[in-house]
Amino acid sequence: MRWAIVSDIHANLEALEAVLADLQRERPEALVCLGDFVGYGASPNECIARLRPGLAAAVAGNHDFAAVGRARLGSFSGDAATAARWTGTQLTPEHRDYLLSLPLTVRWRGTLLVHASPALPESWAYVLSPLDAEEELEAFDEALGFIGHSHYPGAFIRDGAGVIHYTREAAIAIQPGCRYLVNVPSVGQPRDGDARAGYLIVDEEARALRQVRVLYDVGGAMRRIRDAGLPRFLSERLMAGE
Ligand code: ZN
């Protein structure tokens, strides 16, 4: 089976539409989401309405829980907290209930799906180094774990000898005896210097993972953020992809 993973949409409808259009071309058999449907961007209801019907599985992100009052804003930057409060005022009751209903982890086709940290999902810890990854890989048994949260795509690979390697290659071959913690590209707020929207394809038969990046109407998403009265920085960072 071939399936796709999206993550960190962040209420960016323009980016989501471009990704969904590209998925029409790729035709994966299923789509799953690693959370952060909302936060930062100006189209929270539109993004949930558009994405939810097509999802086979989804987990909650910290911005999803923050917008509905289930996560504290203490660790948020000023702009992120402003956007979370604004999102909370915008969400329809149905979408609010949906975000509240999302689990922190899901086992899907023999892999682990979690927004941030497999070991402590609700700590929302970042996995940025091989040392972080080593601890996280201890916390689950599956050969493959998928995370979002950092908006910085890449993969930590533990080989048969227990050594952790890091790669930012877009294409990864799944090797027997290795375990993988894969950071999926962000749809709606990339931070790796590439402003394009991203997602990941998992090809079980080919034993391969592939990041896909897609051009989208960045200007449209920026305008919507400005028109909503959200902090200017949240608009500008989309152009830089940072
Ligand atoms: Zn995020």
Short mmCIF file of C-alpha atoms and ligand atoms in Angstrom, two decimals:
data_model
loop_
_atom_site.label_atom_id
_atom_site.label_comp_id
_atom_site.label_asym_id
_atom_site.label_seq_id
_atom_site.Cartn_x
_atom_site.Cartn_y
_atom_site.Cartn_z
CA MET A 1 0.00 0.00 0.00
CA ARG A 2 1.04 3.60 -0.69
CA TRP A 3 -0.15 6.23 1.73
CA ALA A 4 0.60 9.88 2.50
CA ILE A 5 1.24 11.91 5.64
CA VAL A 6 0.50 15.60 6.12
CA SER A 7 1.44 17.61 9.19
CA ASP A 8 1.44 21.16 10.53
CA ILE A 9 -1.13 22.66 8.20
CA HIS A 10 -1.50 25.65 10.52
CA ALA A 11 -4.71 26.98 9.00
CA ASN A 12 -2.99 27.74 5.70
CA LEU A 13 -5.73 26.96 3.19
CA GLU A 14 -3.70 27.96 0.13
CA ALA A 15 -0.92 25.50 1.06
CA LEU A 16 -3.42 22.75 1.91
CA GLU A 17 -5.26 23.12 -1.41
CA ALA A 18 -1.97 22.85 -3.31
CA VAL A 19 -1.03 19.70 -1.38
CA LEU A 20 -4.45 18.11 -1.90
CA ALA A 21 -4.23 18.87 -5.63
CA ASP A 22 -0.82 17.22 -5.77
CA LEU A 23 -2.18 14.20 -3.87
CA GLN A 24 -4.80 13.83 -6.61
CA ARG A 25 -1.88 13.25 -8.94
CA GLU A 26 0.01 10.92 -6.55
CA ARG A 27 -3.13 8.92 -5.72
CA PRO A 28 -2.06 7.39 -2.39
CA GLU A 29 -4.55 4.88 -0.97
CA ALA A 30 -4.85 6.69 2.36
CA LEU A 31 -3.98 9.99 4.02
CA VAL A 32 -3.11 10.59 7.69
CA CYS A 33 -2.38 13.80 9.63
CA LEU A 34 0.15 14.44 12.42
CA GLY A 35 -1.67 17.45 13.86
CA ASP A 36 -1.45 21.22 14.08
CA PHE A 37 -4.43 21.64 11.79
CA VAL A 38 -4.70 25.18 13.16
CA GLY A 39 -2.66 27.99 14.73
CA TYR A 40 -0.66 30.79 13.02
CA GLY A 41 -2.79 30.89 9.86
CA ALA A 42 -6.10 32.54 9.06
CA SER A 43 -8.25 29.63 7.78
CA PRO A 44 -8.76 27.22 10.71
CA ASN A 45 -12.35 26.14 9.94
CA GLU A 46 -11.74 25.91 6.21
CA CYS A 47 -8.68 23.68 6.70
CA ILE A 48 -10.42 21.29 9.10
CA ALA A 49 -13.48 21.08 6.85
CA ARG A 50 -11.34 20.39 3.79
CA LEU A 51 -8.96 17.85 5.34
CA ARG A 52 -10.97 15.90 7.89
CA PRO A 53 -13.25 13.89 5.52
CA GLY A 54 -10.25 12.45 3.67
CA LEU A 55 -8.27 11.34 6.73
CA ALA A 56 -7.85 7.70 7.73
CA ALA A 57 -6.14 8.72 11.01
CA ALA A 58 -5.06 11.88 12.82
CA VAL A 59 -3.37 12.97 16.05
CA ALA A 60 -3.50 16.26 17.95
CA GLY A 61 -0.83 18.95 17.75
CA ASN A 62 0.01 21.43 20.50
CA HIS A 63 -1.61 24.26 18.51
CA ASP A 64 -4.80 22.22 18.13
CA PHE A 65 -5.02 21.67 21.88
CA ALA A 66 -3.98 25.26 22.66
CA ALA A 67 -6.77 26.67 20.49
CA VAL A 68 -9.38 24.65 22.41
CA GLY A 69 -7.91 25.26 25.87
CA ARG A 70 -6.47 21.77 26.38
CA ALA A 71 -2.81 22.89 26.26
CA ARG A 72 -1.30 25.84 28.08
CA LEU A 73 0.02 28.83 26.16
CA GLY A 74 3.00 29.20 28.51
CA SER A 75 5.56 27.85 26.05
CA PHE A 76 4.12 29.79 23.12
CA SER A 77 5.75 32.87 21.64
CA GLY A 78 3.67 36.07 21.86
CA ASP A 79 2.60 35.77 18.21
CA ALA A 80 1.72 32.09 18.57
CA ALA A 81 -0.35 32.79 21.69
CA THR A 82 -2.15 35.64 19.93
CA ALA A 83 -2.96 33.35 17.02
CA ALA A 84 -4.11 30.55 19.35
CA ARG A 85 -6.53 32.91 21.14
CA TRP A 86 -7.82 34.23 17.82
CA THR A 87 -8.27 30.66 16.53
CA GLY A 88 -10.26 29.79 19.66
CA THR A 89 -12.70 32.60 18.88
CA GLN A 90 -13.10 31.45 15.26
CA LEU A 91 -13.62 27.70 15.57
CA THR A 92 -17.12 26.36 15.04
CA PRO A 93 -18.41 24.16 17.88
CA GLU A 94 -18.11 21.13 15.60
CA HIS A 95 -14.47 21.83 14.75
CA ARG A 96 -13.69 22.58 18.38
CA ASP A 97 -15.11 19.18 19.36
CA TYR A 98 -13.13 17.52 16.59
CA LEU A 99 -9.81 18.99 17.81
CA LEU A 100 -10.67 18.04 21.40
CA SER A 101 -11.38 14.47 20.28
CA LEU A 102 -8.00 13.90 18.64
CA PRO A 103 -5.71 11.32 20.29
CA LEU A 104 -2.05 12.02 21.08
CA THR A 105 -0.75 8.88 19.38
CA VAL A 106 -2.08 6.45 16.80
CA ARG A 107 -0.71 3.10 15.65
CA TRP A 108 -1.25 3.01 11.89
CA ARG A 109 -0.20 0.17 9.56
CA GLY A 110 2.53 -0.96 11.91
CA THR A 111 3.95 2.55 12.41
CA LEU A 112 3.62 5.15 15.17
CA LEU A 113 2.04 8.54 14.48
CA VAL A 114 2.58 11.36 17.01
CA HIS A 115 2.84 15.13 16.66
CA ALA A 116 6.00 15.78 18.69
CA SER A 117 7.48 13.25 21.13
CA PRO A 118 6.80 9.50 21.09
CA ALA A 119 8.12 9.21 24.68
CA LEU A 120 6.03 12.01 26.18
CA PRO A 121 3.50 13.19 23.60
CA GLU A 122 2.03 15.91 25.78
CA SER A 123 5.43 17.41 26.62
CA TRP A 124 5.51 18.65 23.00
CA ALA A 125 9.30 18.19 23.10
CA TYR A 126 11.29 18.77 19.93
CA VAL A 127 13.41 16.00 18.41
CA LEU A 128 16.34 17.92 16.99
CA SER A 129 19.46 15.84 17.67
CA PRO A 130 20.54 12.18 17.49
CA LEU A 131 20.56 12.21 21.31
CA ASP A 132 16.90 13.34 21.40
CA ALA A 133 16.08 10.72 18.77
CA GLU A 134 17.79 7.92 20.73
CA GLU A 135 15.50 8.51 23.72
CA GLU A 136 12.43 8.77 21.53
CA LEU A 137 13.22 5.57 19.61
CA GLU A 138 13.43 3.73 22.96
CA ALA A 139 9.83 4.71 23.65
CA PHE A 140 8.15 2.68 20.89
CA ASP A 141 8.61 -0.71 19.23
CA GLU A 142 7.62 -0.04 15.63
CA ALA A 143 10.35 0.21 12.98
CA LEU A 144 8.91 3.50 11.78
CA GLY A 145 7.72 6.51 13.77
CA PHE A 146 6.47 9.71 12.18
CA ILE A 147 6.53 13.15 13.81
CA GLY A 148 5.96 16.77 12.81
CA HIS A 149 6.20 19.78 15.15
CA SER A 150 9.64 21.20 14.19
CA HIS A 151 8.57 21.92 10.60
CA TYR A 152 12.07 20.78 9.67
CA PRO A 153 11.93 17.64 7.54
CA GLY A 154 14.52 14.90 8.00
CA ALA A 155 14.99 11.44 9.46
CA PHE A 156 16.88 9.88 12.34
CA ILE A 157 17.91 6.33 11.47
CA ARG A 158 19.13 3.81 14.05
CA ASP A 159 21.16 1.09 12.34
CA GLY A 160 21.55 -2.52 13.47
CA ALA A 161 24.54 -1.55 15.64
CA GLY A 162 22.46 1.05 17.47
CA VAL A 163 24.18 4.05 15.89
CA ILE A 164 21.92 6.98 15.00
CA HIS A 165 22.36 8.71 11.66
CA TYR A 166 20.58 11.86 10.52
CA THR A 167 19.60 12.59 6.96
CA ARG A 168 17.76 15.37 5.17
CA GLU A 169 17.53 13.39 1.92
CA ALA A 170 14.06 13.63 0.37
CA ALA A 171 14.09 9.92 -0.56
CA ILE A 172 14.84 7.23 2.02
CA ALA A 173 15.06 3.47 1.48
CA ILE A 174 13.76 1.43 4.42
CA GLN A 175 16.47 -1.09 5.33
CA PRO A 176 15.86 -4.28 7.30
CA GLY A 177 17.25 -4.07 10.83
CA CYS A 178 17.05 -0.26 10.96
CA ARG A 179 14.54 1.90 12.82
CA TYR A 180 13.39 5.33 11.72
CA LEU A 181 12.06 8.47 13.35
CA VAL A 182 10.94 10.63 10.45
CA ASN A 183 10.11 14.33 10.66
CA VAL A 184 7.46 15.01 8.04
CA PRO A 185 7.51 18.30 6.08
CA SER A 186 5.03 20.99 7.13
CA VAL A 187 2.13 21.82 4.84
CA GLY A 188 1.44 25.33 6.02
CA GLN A 189 4.53 26.82 7.64
CA PRO A 190 7.84 25.32 6.41
CA ARG A 191 10.92 26.35 8.43
CA ASP A 192 13.72 24.74 6.45
CA GLY A 193 14.29 27.71 4.16
CA ASP A 194 12.08 26.21 1.43
CA ALA A 195 8.78 28.09 1.33
CA ARG A 196 6.97 25.34 -0.58
CA ALA A 197 4.30 23.22 1.11
CA GLY A 198 5.32 19.64 1.86
CA TYR A 199 4.10 16.15 2.64
CA LEU A 200 5.45 12.58 2.75
CA ILE A 201 4.67 9.45 0.71
CA VAL A 202 5.11 6.01 2.32
CA ASP A 203 5.44 3.18 -0.20
CA GLU A 204 5.23 -0.12 1.68
CA GLU A 205 5.96 -2.40 -1.30
CA ALA A 206 8.94 -0.36 -2.49
CA ARG A 207 10.04 0.09 1.17
CA ALA A 208 10.60 3.77 0.47
CA LEU A 209 9.76 7.18 1.91
CA ARG A 210 9.68 10.31 -0.21
CA GLN A 211 9.23 13.96 0.71
CA VAL A 212 7.24 15.96 -1.80
CA ARG A 213 7.30 19.77 -2.00
CA VAL A 214 4.67 21.80 -3.78
CA LEU A 215 4.51 25.45 -4.88
CA TYR A 216 1.48 27.30 -3.58
CA ASP A 217 -0.04 30.77 -3.44
CA VAL A 218 2.11 32.12 -0.59
CA GLY A 219 0.94 35.68 -1.31
CA GLY A 220 -2.69 34.65 -0.86
CA ALA A 221 -1.99 33.02 2.50
CA MET A 222 0.00 36.08 3.63
CA ARG A 223 -2.80 38.43 2.64
CA ARG A 224 -5.36 36.38 4.54
CA ILE A 225 -3.23 36.54 7.72
CA ARG A 226 -2.90 40.32 7.41
CA ASP A 227 -6.62 40.75 6.67
CA ALA A 228 -7.51 38.73 9.77
CA GLY A 229 -5.47 41.18 11.87
CA LEU A 230 -3.03 38.47 12.96
CA PRO A 231 0.61 39.42 13.76
CA ARG A 232 2.54 40.58 10.71
CA PHE A 233 5.46 38.22 11.42
CA LEU A 234 3.20 35.21 10.90
CA SER A 235 2.55 36.42 7.37
CA GLU A 236 6.15 37.36 6.56
CA ARG A 237 7.69 34.09 7.72
CA LEU A 238 5.71 32.17 5.08
CA MET A 239 7.61 33.95 2.33
CA ALA A 240 10.98 33.06 3.86
CA GLY A 241 9.96 29.51 4.74
CA GLU A 242 11.45 30.02 8.21
ZN ZN B 1 3.34 23.03 14.05
#
